[in-house]
Coordinates of C-alpha atoms and ligand atoms in Angstrom, one line a residue:
Chain A
M1 CA 18.5 7.9 6.8
N2 CA 18.3 4.3 5.6
A3 CA 17.3 4.5 1.9
T4 CA 14.7 2.0 0.9
V5 CA 14.6 3.3 -2.6
A6 CA 17.6 4.5 -4.6
V7 CA 17.7 5.7 -8.2
R8 CA 21.0 6.2 -10.0
G9 CA 21.6 7.8 -13.4
L10 CA 18.1 7.0 -14.6
T11 CA 17.4 8.0 -18.2
K12 CA 14.3 7.8 -20.4
K13 CA 13.7 9.1 -23.8
Y14 CA 10.5 9.5 -25.8
G15 CA 11.7 10.0 -29.3
R16 CA 14.2 12.9 -29.0
N17 CA 12.6 14.1 -25.8
L18 CA 14.9 13.3 -22.9
V19 CA 12.5 13.0 -20.0
L20 CA 14.7 11.5 -17.3
D21 CA 18.2 12.9 -17.6
G22 CA 20.5 10.9 -15.4
L23 CA 18.2 11.2 -12.4
T24 CA 19.8 10.3 -9.1
L25 CA 18.0 10.3 -5.8
E26 CA 17.2 8.3 -2.7
F27 CA 14.7 8.2 0.1
G28 CA 13.7 6.0 3.0
R29 CA 10.7 5.1 5.2
G30 CA 8.2 7.8 5.9
V31 CA 6.4 10.1 3.5
T32 CA 8.5 11.7 0.7
G33 CA 6.9 14.4 -1.5
L34 CA 7.9 14.8 -5.1
L35 CA 7.4 18.3 -6.5
G36 CA 8.1 19.7 -10.0
P37 CA 6.5 21.6 -12.8
N38 CA 4.4 19.9 -15.5
G39 CA 6.5 17.7 -17.7
A40 CA 9.4 17.5 -15.2
G41 CA 9.3 13.7 -15.4
K42 CA 7.6 12.9 -12.1
T43 CA 5.2 10.4 -13.5
T44 CA 7.9 8.9 -15.6
L45 CA 10.0 8.4 -12.4
L46 CA 7.0 7.0 -10.5
R47 CA 6.1 4.6 -13.3
S48 CA 9.7 3.3 -13.4
L49 CA 9.5 2.7 -9.6
A50 CA 6.1 1.1 -10.0
T51 CA 7.5 -1.3 -12.7
T52 CA 5.1 -0.2 -15.3
L53 CA 7.8 1.3 -17.5
A54 CA 11.3 0.2 -18.3
P55 CA 13.8 3.1 -18.2
D56 CA 16.4 3.2 -21.0
G57 CA 19.3 3.4 -18.6
G58 CA 20.4 3.7 -15.0
E59 CA 19.6 1.7 -11.9
V60 CA 16.7 1.4 -9.6
R61 CA 16.7 -0.4 -6.2
A62 CA 13.4 -0.5 -4.4
L63 CA 13.1 -2.4 -1.1
G64 CA 16.4 -3.9 -2.1
L65 CA 15.0 -5.3 -5.4
D66 CA 15.9 -4.5 -9.0
P67 CA 12.9 -4.1 -11.3
A68 CA 15.1 -4.8 -14.3
D69 CA 15.3 -8.4 -13.1
R70 CA 12.2 -10.5 -13.9
G71 CA 12.0 -12.4 -10.6
Q72 CA 12.8 -9.4 -8.4
R73 CA 10.3 -7.3 -10.4
T74 CA 7.5 -9.7 -9.5
D75 CA 8.7 -9.7 -5.8
L76 CA 8.6 -6.0 -5.8
R77 CA 5.1 -5.9 -7.3
R78 CA 4.0 -8.2 -4.4
R79 CA 5.0 -5.4 -2.0
L80 CA 3.9 -2.4 -4.0
G81 CA 0.9 -0.2 -4.0
Y82 CA 0.5 2.1 -6.9
L83 CA -1.9 4.9 -7.7
P84 CA -1.4 6.0 -11.3
Q85 CA -1.9 9.6 -12.4
D86 CA -4.9 8.8 -14.5
P87 CA -6.4 5.7 -12.9
G88 CA -8.9 4.1 -15.2
F89 CA -11.8 1.9 -14.2
Y90 CA -14.3 -0.4 -15.7
P91 CA -17.4 1.8 -15.4
H92 CA -19.9 -1.0 -15.3
F93 CA -18.2 -2.6 -12.3
T94 CA -19.3 -1.9 -8.7
L95 CA -16.7 -0.5 -6.4
F96 CA -16.4 -3.8 -4.6
E97 CA -15.9 -5.7 -7.9
L98 CA -13.3 -3.3 -9.1
I99 CA -11.2 -3.5 -5.9
E100 CA -11.7 -7.2 -5.9
Y101 CA -10.4 -7.4 -9.4
V102 CA -7.1 -5.7 -8.4
A103 CA -7.0 -7.9 -5.3
I104 CA -7.0 -10.9 -7.5
L105 CA -4.2 -9.4 -9.6
K106 CA -2.4 -9.1 -6.4
E107 CA -2.6 -12.8 -5.9
M108 CA -5.2 -12.9 -3.1
T109 CA -6.7 -16.2 -4.0
D110 CA -8.6 -17.0 -0.8
R111 CA -12.0 -15.5 -1.3
R112 CA -12.9 -14.8 2.3
E113 CA -9.6 -13.1 3.0
R114 CA -9.8 -11.2 -0.2
H115 CA -13.3 -9.9 0.6
R116 CA -12.1 -8.9 4.1
E117 CA -9.3 -6.9 2.5
V118 CA -11.5 -5.3 -0.1
R119 CA -13.9 -4.1 2.7
R120 CA -11.0 -2.9 4.8
V121 CA -9.5 -0.6 2.0
L122 CA -13.0 0.7 1.1
E123 CA -13.4 1.6 4.7
E124 CA -10.0 3.3 4.8
V125 CA -11.0 5.7 2.1
G126 CA -14.6 6.1 3.4
L127 CA -16.4 4.4 0.5
S128 CA -17.7 1.3 2.3
D129 CA -21.3 2.5 2.1
R130 CA -20.9 2.7 -1.7
A131 CA -19.5 -0.8 -2.2
K132 CA -22.4 -1.8 -4.4
T133 CA -22.5 1.4 -6.5
K134 CA -21.4 1.3 -10.1
V135 CA -18.1 3.1 -10.6
R136 CA -19.5 5.3 -13.3
K137 CA -21.9 6.9 -10.8
L138 CA -19.0 8.2 -8.6
S139 CA -17.9 11.8 -8.5
G140 CA -14.3 12.7 -9.5
G141 CA -13.0 12.9 -6.0
M142 CA -14.7 9.6 -5.1
K143 CA -13.0 7.9 -8.1
Q144 CA -9.7 9.3 -6.8
R145 CA -10.4 7.7 -3.4
L146 CA -11.3 4.4 -5.1
A147 CA -8.0 4.5 -6.9
L148 CA -6.3 5.1 -3.6
A149 CA -8.2 2.2 -2.0
Q150 CA -6.8 -0.3 -4.6
A151 CA -3.2 0.9 -3.8
L152 CA -3.7 0.1 -0.1
L153 CA -4.6 -3.6 -0.9
G154 CA -2.3 -6.0 0.9
E155 CA -0.6 -3.4 3.1
P156 CA 2.2 -2.7 0.7
D157 CA 5.7 -1.8 2.0
L158 CA 6.2 0.7 -0.8
L159 CA 3.4 3.1 -1.8
I160 CA 3.8 5.1 -5.0
L161 CA 1.1 7.8 -5.3
D162 CA 0.9 10.0 -8.4
E163 CA -1.0 13.2 -7.5
P164 CA -3.2 11.4 -4.9
T165 CA -4.9 14.6 -3.6
V166 CA -6.2 15.9 -7.0
G167 CA -9.9 16.5 -6.7
L168 CA -10.3 15.8 -3.0
D169 CA -12.4 18.2 -1.0
P170 CA -10.8 19.7 2.2
E171 CA -12.3 17.2 4.5
Q172 CA -11.1 14.3 2.3
R173 CA -7.7 15.9 2.0
M174 CA -7.4 15.9 5.8
R175 CA -8.5 12.3 5.9
F176 CA -5.9 11.5 3.3
R177 CA -3.2 13.2 5.3
A178 CA -4.1 11.3 8.4
L179 CA -4.2 8.0 6.5
V180 CA -0.9 8.5 4.7
S181 CA 1.0 9.8 7.7
R182 CA -0.1 6.7 9.6
L183 CA 1.1 4.5 6.8
G184 CA 4.3 6.4 6.7
E185 CA 5.2 5.3 10.2
N186 CA 6.5 2.0 9.1
R187 CA 6.4 2.1 5.3
T188 CA 7.9 4.0 2.4
V189 CA 5.5 6.4 0.7
L190 CA 6.4 8.5 -2.3
L191 CA 3.8 10.9 -3.5
S192 CA 3.9 13.5 -6.3
T193 CA 1.9 16.6 -6.0
H194 CA 1.5 20.2 -7.1
Q195 CA 0.3 21.1 -3.7
T196 CA 3.1 22.5 -1.6
E197 CA 0.7 22.6 1.5
D198 CA 0.5 18.8 1.2
V199 CA 4.3 18.6 1.4
A200 CA 4.5 21.0 4.3
A201 CA 1.8 19.2 6.2
L202 CA 2.7 15.6 5.5
C203 CA 6.2 14.9 4.2
E204 CA 9.3 14.3 6.1
R205 CA 11.3 14.7 2.9
V206 CA 10.8 16.5 -0.3
I207 CA 12.4 16.0 -3.7
V208 CA 12.1 18.7 -6.4
M209 CA 12.4 17.6 -10.0
K210 CA 13.1 19.8 -13.0
G211 CA 13.9 18.8 -16.6
G212 CA 14.4 15.1 -15.6
R213 CA 16.8 15.8 -12.7
A214 CA 16.5 16.2 -9.0
V215 CA 17.3 19.8 -8.2
F216 CA 16.6 19.6 -4.5
Q217 CA 16.4 16.8 -1.9
G218 CA 15.9 17.5 1.8
T219 CA 13.3 18.3 4.4
P220 CA 10.4 20.7 3.8
R221 CA 12.0 23.0 6.3
E222 CA 15.2 23.0 4.3
L223 CA 13.3 23.7 1.2
A224 CA 11.6 26.7 2.8
A225 CA 14.9 27.9 4.1
A226 CA 16.2 28.0 0.5
A227 CA 14.1 31.1 0.2
S228 CA 15.2 32.8 3.4
G229 CA 16.3 36.3 2.7
R230 CA 14.5 36.3 -0.6
I231 CA 10.9 36.9 0.5
W232 CA 9.7 40.4 1.2
I233 CA 6.6 42.2 2.1
C234 CA 6.0 45.8 1.0
D235 CA 3.2 48.3 0.6
A236 CA 3.6 49.2 -3.0
P237 CA 4.1 46.9 -6.0
P238 CA 7.8 46.8 -7.1
G239 CA 8.2 48.4 -10.5
D240 CA 10.2 45.6 -12.2
S241 CA 10.1 42.0 -13.3
R242 CA 10.5 40.4 -9.8
L243 CA 7.8 37.9 -9.1
F244 CA 5.2 39.4 -6.7
W245 CA 1.6 39.2 -5.9
R246 CA -1.0 41.1 -3.9
T247 CA -2.0 39.3 -0.7
A248 CA -5.3 39.3 1.0
D249 CA -4.4 42.2 3.3
G250 CA -3.6 44.4 0.4
R251 CA 0.2 44.3 0.7
Y252 CA 2.7 42.8 -1.7
R253 CA 4.7 39.7 -1.4
V254 CA 7.9 39.8 -3.4
L255 CA 10.4 37.0 -4.3
G256 CA 14.0 38.0 -5.0
D257 CA 15.9 41.1 -4.2
P258 CA 14.3 43.4 -1.6
P259 CA 12.4 46.4 -3.1
P260 CA 13.0 49.7 -1.2
G261 CA 11.1 49.9 2.1
A262 CA 10.3 46.2 2.2
S263 CA 10.4 44.1 5.3
P264 CA 11.6 40.4 5.3
A265 CA 8.9 37.7 5.5
T266 CA 9.1 34.1 6.7
P267 CA 9.5 31.8 3.6
T268 CA 7.1 28.9 3.0
V269 CA 7.7 25.6 1.3
E270 CA 6.1 27.1 -1.8
D271 CA 8.6 30.1 -1.8
G272 CA 11.5 27.6 -1.5
Y273 CA 10.1 25.5 -4.3
L274 CA 9.8 28.5 -6.6
L275 CA 13.3 29.7 -5.9
V276 CA 14.8 26.3 -6.3
L277 CA 13.3 26.0 -9.7
G278 CA 14.9 29.3 -10.7
E279 CA 13.5 31.5 -13.5
P280 CA 11.4 31.2 -15.5
F281 CA 9.3 29.5 -12.9
G282 CA 7.8 26.3 -13.9
A283 CA 9.5 25.9 -17.3
A284 CA 10.6 22.3 -17.7
E285 CA 12.7 22.7 -20.8
Chain B
M1 CA -31.5 -40.7 33.4
N2 CA -29.4 -39.8 30.4
R3 CA -26.0 -38.4 31.1
P4 CA -26.0 -34.9 29.7
W5 CA -24.1 -34.6 26.5
H6 CA -21.6 -31.8 26.1
L7 CA -19.9 -30.3 23.1
P8 CA -16.5 -32.0 22.5
E9 CA -13.6 -29.7 22.8
D10 CA -12.6 -29.9 19.1
L11 CA -16.1 -28.9 18.1
I12 CA -16.0 -25.9 20.4
E13 CA -12.6 -25.1 19.0
R14 CA -13.8 -25.2 15.4
Y15 CA -16.9 -23.2 16.4
V16 CA -14.8 -20.5 18.0
T17 CA -12.5 -20.2 15.1
G18 CA -15.4 -20.1 12.6
R19 CA -14.6 -23.3 10.8
L20 CA -18.0 -24.9 11.0
E21 CA -20.6 -25.2 8.3
P22 CA -23.7 -23.0 8.8
A23 CA -25.8 -26.1 9.7
Q24 CA -23.3 -27.2 12.3
V25 CA -23.1 -23.7 13.7
L26 CA -26.9 -23.7 14.2
S27 CA -26.9 -27.0 16.1
V28 CA -23.9 -25.9 18.3
E29 CA -25.7 -22.7 19.1
S30 CA -29.0 -24.4 19.9
H31 CA -27.1 -26.6 22.3
L32 CA -25.2 -23.7 23.8
A33 CA -28.6 -22.0 24.4
R34 CA -29.6 -24.9 26.6
C35 CA -26.3 -25.8 28.3
E36 CA -24.7 -23.6 30.8
P37 CA -21.5 -25.7 31.2
C38 CA -20.8 -25.6 27.5
R39 CA -21.5 -21.9 27.3
A40 CA -18.9 -21.5 30.0
A41 CA -16.5 -23.5 27.9
V42 CA -16.8 -21.2 25.0
P43 CA -14.2 -18.5 25.3
Y44 CA -16.2 -15.3 24.7
E45 CA -13.4 -13.2 23.3
R46 CA -13.0 -10.3 20.9
E47 CA -11.3 -12.6 18.5
W48 CA -14.2 -14.9 18.5
L49 CA -16.7 -12.1 18.1
A50 CA -14.7 -10.7 15.2
A51 CA -14.4 -14.1 13.5
S52 CA -18.1 -14.8 13.7
W53 CA -19.1 -11.3 12.7
E54 CA -16.9 -11.6 9.7
R55 CA -18.5 -14.8 8.6
I56 CA -21.9 -13.1 8.9
E57 CA -20.7 -10.1 7.1
D58 CA -19.2 -12.2 4.4
L59 CA -22.5 -14.0 3.8
V60 CA -24.7 -10.9 3.9
D61 CA -22.3 -8.5 2.1
R62 CA -20.8 -10.8 -0.5
P63 CA -21.6 -9.3 -3.9
R64 CA -23.5 -11.6 -6.3
A65 CA -21.1 -12.9 -8.9
R66 CA -21.9 -11.8 -12.5
P67 CA -23.8 -14.4 -14.5
V68 CA -20.8 -15.0 -16.7
A69 CA -18.6 -15.6 -13.7
R70 CA -21.2 -18.0 -12.3
L71 CA -21.3 -19.9 -15.6
L72 CA -17.6 -20.2 -15.7
R73 CA -17.5 -21.4 -12.1
R74 CA -20.0 -24.1 -13.0
F75 CA -17.5 -25.2 -15.7
G76 CA -14.9 -25.6 -12.9
V77 CA -13.1 -22.4 -13.4
P78 CA -11.8 -21.1 -10.0
G79 CA -13.8 -18.1 -8.7
H80 CA -10.9 -15.7 -8.9
V81 CA -10.0 -16.7 -12.4
A82 CA -13.6 -16.3 -13.4
T83 CA -13.7 -12.7 -12.0
L84 CA -10.5 -11.9 -13.8
L85 CA -11.9 -13.1 -17.1
V86 CA -15.1 -11.2 -16.7
A87 CA -13.0 -8.0 -16.7
T88 CA -11.6 -8.7 -20.2
P89 CA -12.5 -5.6 -22.1
A90 CA -13.1 -7.6 -25.3
L91 CA -15.7 -9.8 -23.7
A92 CA -17.5 -6.8 -22.2
R93 CA -17.7 -4.8 -25.4
G94 CA -19.2 -5.0 -28.8
W95 CA -16.9 -7.8 -29.8
L96 CA -19.4 -10.5 -28.8
V97 CA -22.1 -8.8 -30.8
A98 CA -19.8 -8.6 -33.7
V99 CA -18.8 -12.2 -33.6
T100 CA -22.4 -13.3 -33.4
A101 CA -23.4 -11.0 -36.3
V102 CA -20.6 -12.0 -38.6
T103 CA -21.2 -15.7 -37.9
A104 CA -24.9 -15.3 -38.6
F105 CA -24.3 -13.4 -41.9
A106 CA -21.7 -16.0 -43.0
V107 CA -24.1 -18.9 -42.3
A108 CA -26.9 -17.1 -44.2
A109 CA -24.6 -16.5 -47.1
A110 CA -23.6 -20.1 -47.2
H111 CA -27.3 -21.1 -47.5
L112 CA -28.1 -18.5 -50.1
V113 CA -25.2 -19.3 -52.4
G114 CA -25.6 -23.0 -51.6
R115 CA -28.9 -23.1 -53.5
D116 CA -27.0 -23.3 -56.7
P117 CA -25.4 -26.8 -56.5
A118 CA -22.5 -25.7 -58.7
A119 CA -21.5 -23.0 -56.2
A120 CA -22.2 -24.9 -53.0
F121 CA -18.6 -25.1 -51.8
D122 CA -17.9 -21.5 -52.7
G123 CA -20.8 -20.5 -50.5
L124 CA -18.9 -21.7 -47.5
L125 CA -16.0 -19.4 -48.3
P126 CA -17.2 -16.3 -46.3
F127 CA -17.7 -18.4 -43.2
L128 CA -14.3 -20.1 -43.5
V129 CA -12.6 -16.8 -44.1
A130 CA -14.3 -14.9 -41.3
A131 CA -14.2 -17.5 -38.5
P132 CA -10.3 -17.4 -38.1
V133 CA -10.4 -13.6 -38.1
L134 CA -12.8 -13.2 -35.2
P135 CA -10.5 -14.3 -32.3
L136 CA -7.8 -11.9 -33.7
A137 CA -10.2 -9.0 -33.5
G138 CA -11.0 -10.0 -30.0
I139 CA -7.4 -10.2 -28.9
A140 CA -6.8 -6.8 -30.4
V141 CA -9.3 -5.3 -27.9
A142 CA -8.4 -7.5 -24.9
Y143 CA -5.2 -6.1 -23.6
G144 CA -3.1 -3.0 -23.5
P145 CA -3.1 0.7 -22.5
R146 CA -5.3 1.8 -25.4
V147 CA -8.2 -0.7 -24.8
D148 CA -8.0 -1.4 -21.1
P149 CA -8.7 1.5 -18.8
V150 CA -7.2 -0.4 -15.8
H151 CA -4.0 -1.3 -17.7
E152 CA -1.7 1.0 -15.8
T153 CA -2.9 -0.2 -12.4
Q154 CA -2.8 -3.8 -13.6
A155 CA 0.8 -3.4 -14.9
A156 CA 2.1 -2.9 -11.3
T157 CA 0.7 -6.1 -10.0
P158 CA 2.4 -9.5 -9.8
L159 CA 0.0 -10.9 -12.5
A160 CA 1.0 -8.2 -14.9
G161 CA 2.0 -9.1 -18.4
A162 CA 1.9 -12.6 -19.8
R163 CA -0.5 -14.1 -17.3
V164 CA -3.3 -11.6 -17.9
L165 CA -2.7 -11.3 -21.6
L166 CA -2.6 -15.1 -22.2
L167 CA -5.6 -15.7 -20.0
R168 CA -7.6 -13.1 -21.8
A169 CA -6.5 -14.3 -25.2
L170 CA -7.5 -17.8 -24.3
A171 CA -10.9 -16.6 -23.1
V172 CA -11.4 -14.7 -26.3
L173 CA -10.3 -17.8 -28.4
V174 CA -12.5 -20.2 -26.5
T175 CA -15.5 -17.8 -26.8
A176 CA -15.0 -17.3 -30.5
M177 CA -14.5 -21.0 -31.2
A178 CA -17.6 -21.8 -29.1
L179 CA -19.7 -19.3 -31.1
T180 CA -18.4 -20.3 -34.6
G181 CA -18.4 -23.9 -33.5
A182 CA -22.0 -23.7 -32.6
A183 CA -22.8 -22.3 -36.0
T184 CA -20.9 -25.0 -37.9
P185 CA -23.6 -27.6 -37.9
L186 CA -25.9 -25.1 -39.5
L187 CA -23.7 -24.9 -42.6
P188 CA -24.5 -26.8 -45.7
G189 CA -21.7 -29.1 -46.8
P190 CA -19.6 -32.0 -45.6
P191 CA -18.2 -31.8 -42.0
G192 CA -14.6 -32.0 -43.3
L193 CA -15.1 -28.7 -45.1
T194 CA -17.4 -26.9 -42.7
T195 CA -14.8 -27.3 -39.9
A196 CA -11.9 -26.3 -42.1
W197 CA -11.7 -22.9 -40.3
L198 CA -10.5 -24.5 -37.1
L199 CA -6.8 -24.9 -37.7
P200 CA -6.5 -21.6 -39.5
A201 CA -8.1 -19.9 -36.5
L202 CA -5.7 -21.5 -34.1
A203 CA -2.7 -20.8 -36.4
L204 CA -3.6 -17.1 -36.8
T205 CA -4.2 -16.7 -33.1
A206 CA -0.8 -18.3 -32.3
T207 CA 0.8 -16.0 -34.8
T208 CA -0.9 -13.0 -33.3
L209 CA 0.4 -13.8 -29.9
A210 CA 3.9 -14.5 -31.2
L211 CA 4.0 -11.2 -33.1
S212 CA 2.6 -9.5 -29.9
T213 CA 5.9 -10.3 -28.2
W214 CA 7.4 -7.7 -30.6
F215 CA 4.5 -5.3 -31.3
P216 CA 1.4 -4.2 -29.5
P217 CA -1.4 -6.8 -29.9
P218 CA -3.7 -4.5 -31.9
V219 CA -0.9 -4.0 -34.4
S220 CA -0.1 -7.7 -34.6
A221 CA -3.8 -8.6 -35.1
A222 CA -4.4 -5.9 -37.7
V223 CA -1.3 -7.0 -39.7
L224 CA -2.4 -10.6 -39.7
I225 CA -6.0 -9.9 -40.6
V226 CA -4.8 -8.0 -43.6
A227 CA -2.4 -10.7 -44.5
W228 CA -5.1 -13.4 -44.2
L229 CA -7.6 -11.5 -46.3
G230 CA -4.8 -10.8 -48.8
A231 CA -4.0 -14.5 -49.0
V232 CA -7.7 -15.3 -49.6
L233 CA -7.9 -12.7 -52.3
A234 CA -4.7 -14.0 -54.0
S235 CA -5.9 -17.6 -54.0
T236 CA -9.3 -16.8 -55.5
E237 CA -8.0 -14.3 -58.1
L238 CA -4.7 -15.9 -59.0
A239 CA -5.2 -19.6 -58.4
G240 CA -8.9 -19.4 -59.1
D241 CA -9.5 -21.6 -56.1
G242 CA -10.7 -19.9 -52.9
L243 CA -10.7 -23.1 -51.0
A244 CA -7.0 -23.8 -51.7
L245 CA -6.3 -22.2 -48.3
F246 CA -8.4 -24.9 -46.7
S247 CA -7.0 -27.9 -48.5
P248 CA -5.6 -30.8 -46.5
A249 CA -2.0 -29.7 -47.4
A250 CA -2.7 -26.2 -46.1
Q251 CA -4.2 -27.7 -42.9
V252 CA -0.9 -29.5 -42.3
V253 CA 0.9 -26.2 -42.5
Y254 CA -1.5 -24.6 -40.0
G255 CA -1.0 -27.5 -37.6
L256 CA 2.8 -27.2 -37.8
A257 CA 2.6 -23.4 -37.3
V258 CA 0.6 -23.9 -34.1
A259 CA 3.1 -26.5 -32.9
A260 CA 6.0 -24.2 -33.5
L261 CA 4.5 -20.9 -32.3
V262 CA 3.0 -22.0 -29.0
P263 CA 6.4 -22.9 -27.5
L264 CA 7.8 -19.7 -29.0
V265 CA 5.1 -17.6 -27.3
Y266 CA 5.8 -19.4 -24.1
L267 CA 9.5 -18.8 -24.3
R268 CA 9.1 -15.1 -25.1
R269 CA 6.2 -14.5 -22.7
A270 CA 8.3 -12.1 -20.5
R271 CA 8.1 -9.7 -23.4
F272 CA 4.4 -9.1 -22.6
D273 CA 5.5 -7.5 -19.4
P274 CA 5.2 -3.6 -19.5
G275 CA 8.1 -3.4 -17.1
E276 CA 10.4 -5.4 -19.4
S277 CA 12.9 -3.3 -21.4
R278 CA 12.6 -3.8 -25.1
Ligands
ATP301 N1 3.9 7.9 -23.4 C1 4.6 9.0 -23.7 N2 5.0 9.3 -25.0 C2 5.6 10.4 -25.3 N3 6.0 11.3 -24.5 C3 5.7 11.2 -23.2 C4 4.9 10.0 -22.8 N4 4.8 10.1 -21.4 C5 5.3 11.3 -21.0 N5 5.9 11.9 -22.1 C6 6.6 13.2 -22.0 O1 7.5 13.1 -21.0 C7 7.7 14.3 -20.3 C8 7.5 14.1 -18.8 O2 6.2 13.6 -18.6 P1 5.7 13.2 -17.1 O3 4.3 12.7 -17.3 O4 6.7 12.3 -16.5 O5 5.7 14.6 -16.4 P2 5.1 15.0 -15.0 O6 6.3 15.6 -14.2 O7 4.4 13.9 -14.3 O8 4.1 16.2 -15.3 P3 2.7 16.5 -14.7 O9 2.9 17.4 -13.5 O10 2.0 17.3 -15.8 O11 2.0 15.3 -14.3 C9 6.6 15.3 -20.9 O12 7.3 16.1 -21.8 C10 5.7 14.3 -21.7 O13 5.3 15.0 -22.9
MG302 MG1 2.6 13.5 -13.8

């Protein structure tokens, strides 16, 4: 793999809270998924890559550029599309005006070219028929698509998407997957998500973060394989603290050591993710 | 008999690539409708179709610019800069109303107090004190993660940081100056005194921007507003002369401050960038 983005020893502190703890990782073209519990530092990493936050220490190279250097940072911004976790809008703007505003910030000074690009990205996310609607009249999922549209402006080489599928209905989620996998053919896409299905369906690579470090890097298949021999199906609930849940067919799915009478099950990306995190699941501290 | 006229090649070329004015397009098309040889000379291609369709789409679909943007364009501001400025949160919110109200109250106060000839100059004080504060309040709500919902998105674009901040600060300053400037002729008193707010306004704005290379703009603006009001209070209470802050000597100081701070802000402008380490 040819890495287009490499992060070495990245640190970031908020007060005494060490949010990135010597984070080291790399990824290349294609779609990379970023998983991790709440507070793991995913957004902090994505903001560092998107140049909206300066880390305290460590090194970032994105598309061969160093965001710590002013000139290179601007060059990187010219080739970057970024969907923040909580994208805000000017509610009194129309969709067209809002996207056009970001297009201007992306230095598209020729009006006709800019308008063509605005229409193109609205089309990509299926909002072109709403171009003249005010942003405040959109539903949550539509706002999310609008935020995605601005990230697509100028066909960026590096796309940083922070929880892009939040709030999308199933049909839009499929459209999103189709769009992003197409983009991933010749670009670098990094998306954070809590949806392991997104990762399984869409990502060539997956990175799992916990407590400001990368605890796994590999393919989704490898992540699932991390749980092989640890996933079991049995008819009665195991009488101990192993993680288990009752599935739709009334049987029990157990993570960890096999309970008596259990048969092995094929692990999913989600199983692998939970096992890579270790216990207690999801705790970031 | 007239020799039939045909479209010259370069005209066809420009028509095909969509580089003609609408009036020219009309006449070319009316000729094409009558002239088979010219029609044959026009390459009927997808590219051409796409280009013409796009022109039409652009004409029909182009959103109407906001009135403020249109006004700015009339003053020679390029279209994309006008659109940028219209998004300034300060200009879209209550700040404009506040500026107008404060200015109106201060003018009214000047007239009320001014009826007593002995206190005529003191009556100007509220206006002179308020006018320099107004742009600071505007700058405080013009830029940054707390006041601008699009800040995080904007911070990842090539124009992030100094360019957007300074552009907005300038827009706020010009707007405030225009509004207070328009009220100045309504004030009772000699022009030398009624315009005495001008240099303090510029100096305080420059100081706010300079401080904002260290602290967030709202903090810088708040500190300076407090400092300015404190100075006014001190000069009226201690020196017994509220207008001392507007004396010719003081004006020289404001002028020097502007001259020193504007280059400082320019040199430190990279500090406005959210991606710059502090
Ligand atoms: N601006 C800030 N000031 C102080 N602390 C912050 C700030 N931003 C993030 N943090 C802290 O940094 C830690 C990591 O936050 P981050 O947003 O990177 O997590 P995340 O992995 O994106 O979580 P989530 O899945 O909830 O989005 C959290 O403990 C959070 O409280
Ligand atoms: Mg996050």
